[in-house]
Amino acid sequence: MPEPFVPKTSDVLLLIDVQNDFCPGGALAVPEGDAVVPLINRLAARFAHVVLTQDWHPPGHQSFASSHSGHAPFESIELAYGAQTLWPDHCVQGTPGADFHKDLESARGELIVRKGFRPEIDSYSAFFENDRTTPTGLTGYLRTRDFDRVFLAGLATDFCVHFSAVDAAREGFTSVVIEDACRAIDLDGSLAAAKRAMLKAGVDLISSERVLA
Ligand code: VGL
Ligand code: ZN
């Protein structure tokens, strides 16, 4: 087996959007989205530090197809900052769909980063919104806490995990995606494209065995 990744105290596990709306039965269900929860709980027990993100949209958010007459979910449109995929209404602030999956052990989480709360901008990444310039503040938090490696798991591999992992690498962190602890939406080849983009950005894609070994 390739070299194990033994978690150190300067590592953080960043859990992306493990929320009801991304699980089967949710508004934007990721196939097998709930299947990552037991593995994520095992992984989290190995890390000294855990941070979670929560997709957190106001009603009528610009990323919702319902906000654009004549458009359907999964179409792409041009917004002020560029192309944006339109989604079913999901993760609306304060609704049960926006809650973490009930079996996710989130109590040890040291920070919850909410994103996508600006009505006009979507935010796939935990670091920058989809205009690619508005920061969430996470870089400053991780730097001030002296973390150097960011391990990522959660939903969805090809959107929020992908953009978060690429941004972690761009911000100067070692960025490691635990692939089997993620699930993808996979729209028109988006999973393959995301993997290429992550590898190009220098993100490591690993199996959970390498952390749990
Ligand atoms: C996500 C689409 C819209 C994600 C969030 O968590 O990957 N995808 N909002
Ligand atoms: Zn969203």
XYZ file of N, CA and C and ligand atoms in Angstrom:
649
model
N 0.854 -1.207 0.000
C 0.000 0.000 0.000
C 0.882 1.246 0.000
N 0.447 2.317 -0.705
C 1.227 3.561 -0.678
C 1.373 4.076 0.751
N 2.289 4.980 0.899
C 2.606 5.554 2.215
C 1.342 6.032 2.958
N 1.209 5.670 4.254
C 0.033 6.166 4.994
C 0.121 7.676 5.265
N -1.024 8.281 5.479
C -1.090 9.696 5.864
C -1.518 9.722 7.329
N -0.581 9.731 8.233
C -0.943 9.742 9.653
C -1.289 11.179 10.052
N -2.528 11.415 10.523
C -2.885 12.795 10.877
C -1.989 13.380 11.973
N -1.594 14.628 11.782
C -0.751 15.366 12.735
C -1.591 16.495 13.349
N -1.067 17.111 14.387
C -1.857 18.175 15.026
C -1.938 19.430 14.157
N -1.089 19.507 13.131
C -1.169 20.650 12.210
C -2.062 20.342 11.000
N -2.817 19.256 11.073
C -3.770 18.902 10.007
C -5.191 19.243 10.446
N -6.010 19.554 9.475
C -7.434 19.763 9.761
C -8.261 18.941 8.771
N -9.320 18.338 9.267
C -10.273 17.631 8.396
C -11.411 18.604 8.104
N -11.595 18.904 6.823
C -12.632 19.851 6.396
C -13.782 19.055 5.778
N -14.898 19.016 6.475
C -16.055 18.223 6.040
C -17.024 19.122 5.288
N -17.224 18.787 4.023
C -17.985 19.655 3.128
C -19.454 19.221 3.023
N -20.337 20.078 3.451
C -21.781 20.014 3.129
C -22.442 18.635 3.322
N -22.208 18.017 4.479
C -22.859 16.716 4.751
C -24.255 17.005 5.321
N -25.124 17.481 4.447
C -26.435 18.027 4.818
C -27.560 17.211 4.202
N -28.714 17.260 4.853
C -29.855 16.451 4.413
C -30.218 16.663 2.952
N -30.170 17.909 2.469
C -30.592 18.130 1.083
C -29.672 17.465 0.064
N -28.455 17.097 0.453
C -27.544 16.412 -0.468
C -27.588 14.891 -0.285
N -28.474 14.423 0.573
C -28.603 12.982 0.822
C -29.895 12.481 0.185
N -29.996 11.153 -0.053
C -31.214 10.613 -0.658
C -32.470 11.118 0.057
N -33.451 11.565 -0.711
C -34.670 12.155 -0.152
C -34.578 13.669 -0.046
N -33.387 14.228 -0.207
C -33.190 15.678 -0.112
C -33.443 16.374 -1.440
N -33.445 17.711 -1.393
C -33.815 18.520 -2.555
C -32.801 18.421 -3.690
N -31.542 18.188 -3.363
C -30.483 18.080 -4.383
C -29.662 16.837 -4.043
N -30.361 15.703 -4.050
C -29.763 14.464 -3.551
C -28.586 14.030 -4.422
N -27.475 13.757 -3.768
C -26.286 13.213 -4.422
C -26.426 11.691 -4.302
N -26.289 10.944 -5.409
C -26.413 9.489 -5.295
C -25.516 8.939 -4.176
N -26.083 8.166 -3.272
C -25.363 7.570 -2.128
C -24.747 8.619 -1.201
N -25.267 9.831 -1.207
C -24.660 10.887 -0.388
C -24.539 10.505 1.078
N -25.543 9.777 1.577
C -25.528 9.398 2.999
C -24.519 8.294 3.302
N -24.042 7.609 2.259
C -23.125 6.474 2.466
C -21.776 6.922 3.040
N -21.452 8.201 2.921
C -20.142 8.670 3.414
C -20.148 8.901 4.928
N -21.334 8.950 5.531
C -21.399 9.388 6.935
C -20.630 8.467 7.899
N -20.833 7.128 7.860
C -20.077 6.286 8.804
C -18.562 6.393 8.611
N -18.133 6.454 7.362
C -16.687 6.564 7.088
C -16.157 7.914 7.577
N -16.905 8.978 7.334
C -16.481 10.302 7.801
C -16.373 10.311 9.333
N -17.298 9.671 10.020
C -17.217 9.623 11.489
C -15.950 8.905 11.941
N -15.591 7.820 11.248
C -14.350 7.099 11.601
C -13.129 7.969 11.332
N -13.145 8.654 10.205
C -12.018 9.536 9.866
C -11.889 10.666 10.888
N -13.018 11.279 11.220
C -12.987 12.446 12.114
C -12.376 12.087 13.464
N -12.591 10.837 13.891
C -12.036 10.400 15.178
C -10.503 10.383 15.152
N -9.909 10.317 13.955
C -8.447 10.285 13.833
C -7.810 11.677 13.814
N -8.631 12.687 13.576
C -8.083 14.042 13.436
C -8.255 14.822 14.731
N -7.236 15.594 15.073
C -7.315 16.440 16.267
C -8.236 17.637 16.024
N -8.380 18.013 14.743
C -9.144 19.227 14.419
C -10.090 18.974 13.255
N -11.339 19.345 13.451
C -12.372 19.161 12.428
C -13.105 20.492 12.217
N -13.274 20.857 10.945
C -14.044 22.046 10.559
C -15.108 21.575 9.568
N -16.302 22.132 9.657
C -17.379 21.731 8.746
C -17.856 22.926 7.928
N -18.346 22.639 6.730
C -19.042 23.683 5.979
C -20.520 23.324 5.864
N -21.301 24.365 5.694
C -22.755 24.217 5.577
C -23.218 25.152 4.451
N -23.768 24.569 3.405
C -24.361 25.341 2.317
C -25.592 26.028 2.928
N -25.729 27.339 2.722
C -26.658 28.107 3.576
C -27.245 29.276 2.786
N -28.276 28.953 1.983
C -28.823 29.937 1.048
C -30.086 30.617 1.581
N -30.208 31.927 1.329
C -31.497 32.583 1.629
C -32.558 32.128 0.621
N -33.848 32.204 0.966
C -34.890 31.891 -0.024
C -34.701 32.792 -1.249
N -34.969 32.258 -2.439
C -34.844 33.068 -3.655
C -33.413 33.269 -4.118
N -32.486 32.458 -3.630
C -31.069 32.595 -4.015
C -30.908 32.510 -5.540
N -29.921 33.287 -6.065
C -29.689 33.342 -7.521
C -29.253 32.013 -8.124
N -28.791 31.077 -7.324
C -28.389 29.767 -7.867
C -29.585 28.836 -8.013
N -30.754 29.281 -7.574
C -31.945 28.423 -7.680
C -32.611 28.651 -9.039
N -32.913 27.568 -9.738
C -33.625 27.693 -11.022
C -34.938 28.442 -10.838
N -35.556 28.258 -9.661
C -36.861 28.894 -9.406
C -36.772 30.424 -9.384
N -35.548 30.969 -9.309
C -35.376 32.427 -9.323
C -35.261 32.977 -10.743
N -35.273 32.090 -11.752
C -35.080 32.517 -13.147
C -36.194 31.927 -13.998
N -37.165 32.774 -14.373
C -38.303 32.208 -15.105
C -37.819 31.682 -16.451
N -38.402 30.561 -16.854
C -38.013 29.949 -18.125
C -36.792 29.058 -18.022
N -36.220 28.919 -16.826
C -35.047 28.047 -16.670
C -35.346 26.895 -15.719
N -34.697 25.774 -15.996
C -34.919 24.564 -15.213
C -33.643 24.193 -14.455
N -33.778 23.425 -13.368
C -32.594 22.961 -12.653
C -31.623 22.229 -13.587
N -30.361 22.408 -13.309
C -29.221 21.783 -14.012
C -28.881 22.453 -15.334
N -29.640 23.505 -15.719
C -29.213 24.334 -16.855
C -28.122 25.267 -16.363
N -27.339 25.784 -17.327
C -26.322 26.772 -16.964
C -26.742 28.129 -17.511
N -26.564 29.193 -16.728
C -26.844 30.545 -17.232
C -25.659 31.448 -16.911
N -25.652 32.637 -17.523
C -24.623 33.632 -17.246
C -25.123 34.578 -16.152
N -24.406 34.655 -15.066
C -24.684 35.668 -14.045
C -23.574 36.717 -14.127
N -23.637 37.735 -13.281
C -22.669 38.840 -13.352
C -21.225 38.332 -13.299
N -20.994 37.239 -12.563
C -19.622 36.736 -12.390
C -19.262 35.584 -13.319
N -20.176 35.229 -14.234
C -19.859 34.156 -15.181
C -20.899 33.052 -15.153
N -20.504 31.882 -15.674
C -21.448 30.768 -15.801
C -21.831 30.230 -14.426
N -23.102 29.909 -14.283
C -23.599 29.351 -13.024
C -24.598 28.243 -13.362
N -24.369 27.067 -12.810
C -25.368 25.994 -12.933
C -26.543 26.348 -12.031
N -27.741 26.107 -12.506
C -28.944 26.362 -11.699
C -29.350 25.072 -10.991
N -29.752 25.216 -9.745
C -30.047 24.055 -8.900
C -31.492 24.102 -8.423
N -32.024 22.951 -8.019
C -33.307 22.997 -7.310
C -33.101 23.805 -6.012
N -34.150 24.394 -5.472
C -34.024 25.095 -4.179
C -33.471 24.081 -3.174
N -32.413 24.458 -2.455
C -31.790 23.509 -1.510
C -31.093 24.282 -0.400
N -30.889 23.622 0.712
C -30.139 24.174 1.848
C -30.561 25.604 2.164
N -31.868 25.800 2.255
C -32.398 27.119 2.618
C -32.194 27.309 4.123
N -31.642 28.466 4.455
C -31.272 28.804 5.839
C -32.369 28.426 6.836
N -31.990 27.639 7.820
C -32.902 27.313 8.911
C -33.893 26.197 8.629
N -33.826 25.603 7.439
C -34.765 24.506 7.121
C -34.120 23.154 7.451
N -34.945 22.105 7.618
C -34.384 20.778 7.915
C -33.414 20.290 6.828
N -33.654 20.692 5.575
C -32.751 20.275 4.485
C -31.344 20.812 4.658
N -31.214 21.924 5.365
C -29.898 22.541 5.572
C -29.176 21.961 6.787
N -29.882 21.158 7.589
C -29.232 20.548 8.766
C -28.227 19.493 8.329
N -27.223 19.267 9.166
C -26.305 18.163 8.921
C -27.083 16.843 9.007
N -26.592 15.818 8.299
C -27.188 14.482 8.383
C -27.227 14.076 9.852
N -28.314 13.438 10.273
C -28.505 13.179 11.712
C -27.422 12.276 12.299
N -26.803 11.443 11.487
C -25.773 10.540 12.015
C -24.364 11.128 11.946
N -24.225 12.313 11.379
C -22.900 12.934 11.319
C -22.506 13.395 12.721
N -21.337 12.941 13.171
C -20.886 13.342 14.506
C -20.169 14.683 14.376
N -20.925 15.748 14.572
C -20.390 17.088 14.315
C -19.935 17.786 15.600
N -20.151 17.146 16.752
C -19.901 17.844 18.022
C -18.452 18.293 18.179
N -17.485 17.516 17.635
C -16.077 17.903 17.770
C -15.667 18.975 16.761
N -16.570 19.372 15.897
C -16.251 20.415 14.927
C -15.905 21.713 15.654
N -14.795 22.328 15.269
C -14.316 23.538 15.952
C -14.839 24.803 15.285
N -15.246 24.679 14.025
C -15.768 25.833 13.283
C -16.756 25.316 12.247
N -17.843 26.040 12.069
C -18.758 25.762 10.955
C -18.735 26.976 10.038
N -18.321 26.743 8.796
C -18.282 27.824 7.805
C -19.572 27.752 7.005
N -20.391 28.788 7.076
C -21.589 28.842 6.247
C -21.262 29.615 4.987
N -21.799 29.159 3.874
C -21.444 29.755 2.574
C -22.663 29.758 1.669
N -22.632 30.698 0.710
C -23.760 30.808 -0.217
C -24.882 31.648 0.352
N -24.538 32.474 1.375
C -25.587 33.278 2.024
C -25.829 34.608 1.335
N -24.928 35.017 0.412
C -25.185 36.264 -0.329
C -26.188 35.947 -1.438
N -27.310 36.705 -1.502
C -28.377 36.344 -2.446
C -27.915 36.271 -3.904
N -26.898 37.085 -4.266
C -26.517 37.191 -5.685
C -25.342 36.305 -6.087
N -24.682 35.642 -5.134
C -23.479 34.862 -5.489
C -23.575 33.472 -4.879
N -23.281 32.456 -5.695
C -23.194 31.111 -5.143
C -21.788 30.913 -4.579
N -21.607 29.903 -3.753
C -20.285 29.617 -3.203
C -20.098 28.112 -3.106
N -19.385 27.555 -4.088
C -19.064 26.127 -4.006
C -17.915 25.916 -3.026
N -16.915 26.795 -3.120
C -15.706 26.633 -2.321
C -15.909 27.135 -0.899
N -15.228 26.494 0.023
C -15.221 26.943 1.416
C -14.335 28.164 1.601
N -13.553 28.524 0.565
C -12.586 29.629 0.672
C -13.033 30.891 -0.071
N -13.562 30.725 -1.296
C -13.967 31.864 -2.123
C -15.316 31.573 -2.766
N -16.127 32.612 -2.900
C -17.424 32.447 -3.546
C -17.227 32.288 -5.059
N -18.322 32.054 -5.780
C -18.188 31.706 -7.195
C -17.731 32.856 -8.086
N -17.657 34.089 -7.544
C -17.007 35.157 -8.317
C -15.489 34.971 -8.256
N -15.052 33.984 -7.445
C -13.655 33.585 -7.274
C -12.818 34.664 -6.568
N -13.459 35.710 -6.037
C -12.691 36.741 -5.337
C -13.217 37.044 -3.926
N -14.499 36.870 -3.690
C -15.044 37.191 -2.363
C -14.644 36.093 -1.375
N -13.834 36.438 -0.359
C -13.375 35.396 0.562
C -14.404 35.067 1.628
N -14.359 33.816 2.109
C -15.230 33.433 3.229
C -14.557 33.704 4.571
N -13.240 33.907 4.538
C -12.484 34.091 5.782
C -11.778 32.831 6.240
N -12.028 31.705 5.569
C -11.459 30.432 6.046
C -9.932 30.403 5.957
N -9.355 31.020 4.924
C -7.888 31.023 4.819
C -7.274 31.651 6.059
N -7.783 32.795 6.442
C -7.246 33.492 7.620
C -7.376 32.648 8.871
N -8.515 32.000 9.029
C -8.735 31.137 10.205
C -7.721 30.006 10.230
N -7.566 29.322 9.108
C -6.660 28.159 9.081
C -5.211 28.600 9.272
N -4.842 29.745 8.671
C -3.463 30.238 8.819
C -3.192 30.646 10.258
N -4.120 31.387 10.839
C -3.879 31.859 12.215
C -3.776 30.675 13.164
N -4.424 29.583 12.814
C -4.344 28.400 13.674
C -3.161 27.504 13.309
N -2.353 27.959 12.328
C -1.116 27.246 11.965
C -1.330 25.865 11.360
N -2.455 25.651 10.723
C -2.637 24.379 10.016
C -1.833 24.406 8.722
N -1.278 23.263 8.333
C -0.615 23.259 7.024
C -1.187 22.253 6.033
N -1.901 21.235 6.545
C -2.532 20.294 5.607
C -4.045 20.300 5.827
N -4.786 20.353 4.720
C -6.250 20.310 4.761
C -6.688 19.016 4.074
N -7.353 18.141 4.833
C -7.926 16.911 4.283
C -9.412 17.167 4.072
N -9.932 16.760 2.921
C -11.335 17.059 2.611
C -12.147 15.792 2.376
N -13.408 15.838 2.820
C -14.360 14.760 2.565
C -15.745 15.381 2.558
N -16.709 14.698 1.907
C -18.079 15.184 1.935
C -18.714 15.251 0.560
N -19.590 16.260 0.373
C -20.452 16.337 -0.809
C -20.377 17.739 -1.419
N -20.413 17.854 -2.693
C -20.298 16.783 -3.677
C -18.877 16.846 -4.251
N -18.304 15.692 -4.559
C -16.928 15.615 -5.067
C -16.661 16.625 -6.174
N -17.616 16.729 -7.117
C -17.371 17.511 -8.337
C -17.733 18.986 -8.211
N -18.363 19.393 -7.115
C -18.675 20.814 -6.939
C -17.987 21.344 -5.681
N -18.614 21.234 -4.536
C -18.066 21.925 -3.369
C -16.758 21.317 -2.866
N -16.593 20.000 -2.941
C -15.312 19.409 -2.538
C -14.225 19.850 -3.525
N -14.534 19.738 -4.808
C -13.578 20.116 -5.861
C -13.090 21.566 -5.696
N -14.000 22.514 -5.638
C -13.582 23.926 -5.560
C -12.857 24.222 -4.244
N -13.285 23.580 -3.169
C -12.620 23.798 -1.879
C -11.198 23.241 -1.904
N -11.033 22.060 -2.499
C -9.711 21.422 -2.539
C -8.739 22.220 -3.405
N -9.220 22.696 -4.550
C -8.365 23.491 -5.437
C -7.967 24.798 -4.739
N -8.923 25.438 -4.078
C -8.611 26.690 -3.382
C -7.664 26.452 -2.202
N -7.817 25.342 -1.481
C -6.893 25.047 -0.373
C -5.462 24.976 -0.911
N -5.294 24.300 -2.055
C -3.959 24.198 -2.657
C -3.470 25.587 -3.088
N -4.346 26.372 -3.723
C -3.957 27.720 -4.191
C -3.591 28.627 -3.029
N -4.199 28.417 -1.903
C -3.922 29.239 -0.726
C -2.671 28.768 0.007
N -2.033 27.733 -0.527
C -0.733 27.328 0.011
C -0.770 26.176 0.994
N -1.938 25.564 1.184
C -2.025 24.398 2.057
C -1.759 23.137 1.241
N -1.238 22.109 1.878
C -1.263 20.784 1.268
C -2.720 20.351 1.290
N -3.241 19.967 0.128
C -4.676 19.698 0.005
C -4.875 18.241 -0.394
N -5.614 17.509 0.426
C -5.750 16.060 0.246
C -7.242 15.696 0.269
N -7.742 15.159 -0.839
C -9.149 14.725 -0.890
C -9.214 13.224 -0.616
N -10.020 12.853 0.355
C -10.231 11.445 0.689
C -11.410 10.974 -0.166
N -11.063 10.419 -1.315
C -12.054 10.208 -2.391
C -13.232 9.329 -2.003
N -12.965 8.242 -1.298
C -14.065 7.326 -0.978
C -14.950 7.870 0.146
N -14.570 8.996 0.729
C -15.417 9.659 1.725
C -16.157 10.841 1.089
N -16.273 10.805 -0.243
C -16.993 11.824 -1.015
C -17.930 11.115 -1.997
N -18.965 11.789 -2.419
C -19.817 11.304 -3.511
C -20.094 12.478 -4.439
N -20.340 12.144 -5.732
C -20.474 13.176 -6.765
C -21.895 13.305 -7.289
N -22.186 14.494 -7.838
C -23.439 14.714 -8.561
C -23.271 14.152 -9.979
N -22.129 14.432 -10.597
C -21.745 13.987 -11.947
C -22.727 14.414 -13.037
N -22.690 15.720 -13.331
C -23.483 16.317 -14.420
C -22.602 16.418 -15.655
N -22.952 15.775 -16.739
C -22.206 15.924 -18.006
C -20.696 15.813 -17.846
N -20.241 14.765 -17.193
C -18.788 14.571 -17.080
C -18.121 15.445 -16.036
N -18.915 16.048 -15.148
C -18.317 16.981 -14.175
C -17.372 16.282 -13.191
N -17.579 14.994 -12.933
C -16.683 14.310 -11.993
C -15.292 14.133 -12.600
N -15.243 13.675 -13.852
C -13.939 13.499 -14.517
C -13.220 14.845 -14.645
N -13.961 15.892 -15.009
C -13.362 17.224 -15.153
C -12.834 17.724 -13.808
N -13.592 17.460 -12.748
C -13.177 17.904 -11.409
C -11.893 17.198 -10.993
N -11.812 15.910 -11.269
C -10.598 15.174 -10.896
C -9.385 15.721 -11.644
N -9.564 15.997 -12.935
C -8.455 16.576 -13.714
C -8.036 17.914 -13.118
N -9.005 18.749 -12.786
C -8.693 20.085 -12.246
C -7.986 19.972 -10.897
N -8.421 19.025 -10.078
C -7.785 18.866 -8.755
C -6.349 18.397 -8.919
N -6.124 17.418 -9.790
C -4.758 16.914 -9.994
C -3.865 18.021 -10.533
N -4.400 18.807 -11.477
C -3.631 19.906 -12.060
C -3.245 20.940 -11.001
N -4.122 21.143 -10.034
C -3.858 22.126 -8.969
C -2.935 21.566 -7.886
N -2.553 20.298 -8.031
C -1.633 19.712 -7.050
C -2.320 19.083 -5.848
N -3.623 18.833 -5.974
C -4.372 18.187 -4.888
C -4.058 16.689 -4.908
N -3.836 16.106 -3.736
C -3.663 14.652 -3.634
C -5.034 14.010 -3.515
N -5.277 12.957 -4.290
C -6.526 12.193 -4.177
C -6.149 10.847 -3.562
N -6.673 10.566 -2.381
C -6.261 9.343 -1.684
C -7.476 8.532 -1.237
N -7.195 7.300 -0.834
C -8.223 6.433 -0.258
C -8.172 6.563 1.263
N -9.322 6.417 1.901
C -9.400 6.525 3.372
C -8.498 5.512 4.074
N -8.204 4.403 3.402
C -7.304 3.389 4.000
C -5.976 3.985 4.414
N -5.560 4.982 3.655
C -4.238 5.563 3.944
C -4.251 6.401 5.209
N -5.429 6.873 5.610
C -5.544 7.615 6.867
C -5.852 6.655 8.016
N -6.675 5.646 7.719
C -7.150 4.747 8.780
C -6.173 3.620 9.081
N -5.199 3.404 8.178
C -4.269 2.279 8.337
C -3.511 2.336 9.663
C -23.256 21.986 -3.851
C -24.420 22.487 -5.754
C -25.032 23.543 -5.131
C -22.269 21.089 -3.169
C -23.847 23.047 -3.208
O -22.276 21.030 -1.913
O -21.476 20.427 -3.885
N -23.532 21.720 -5.129
N -24.746 23.810 -3.854
Zn -25.861 25.314 -2.841
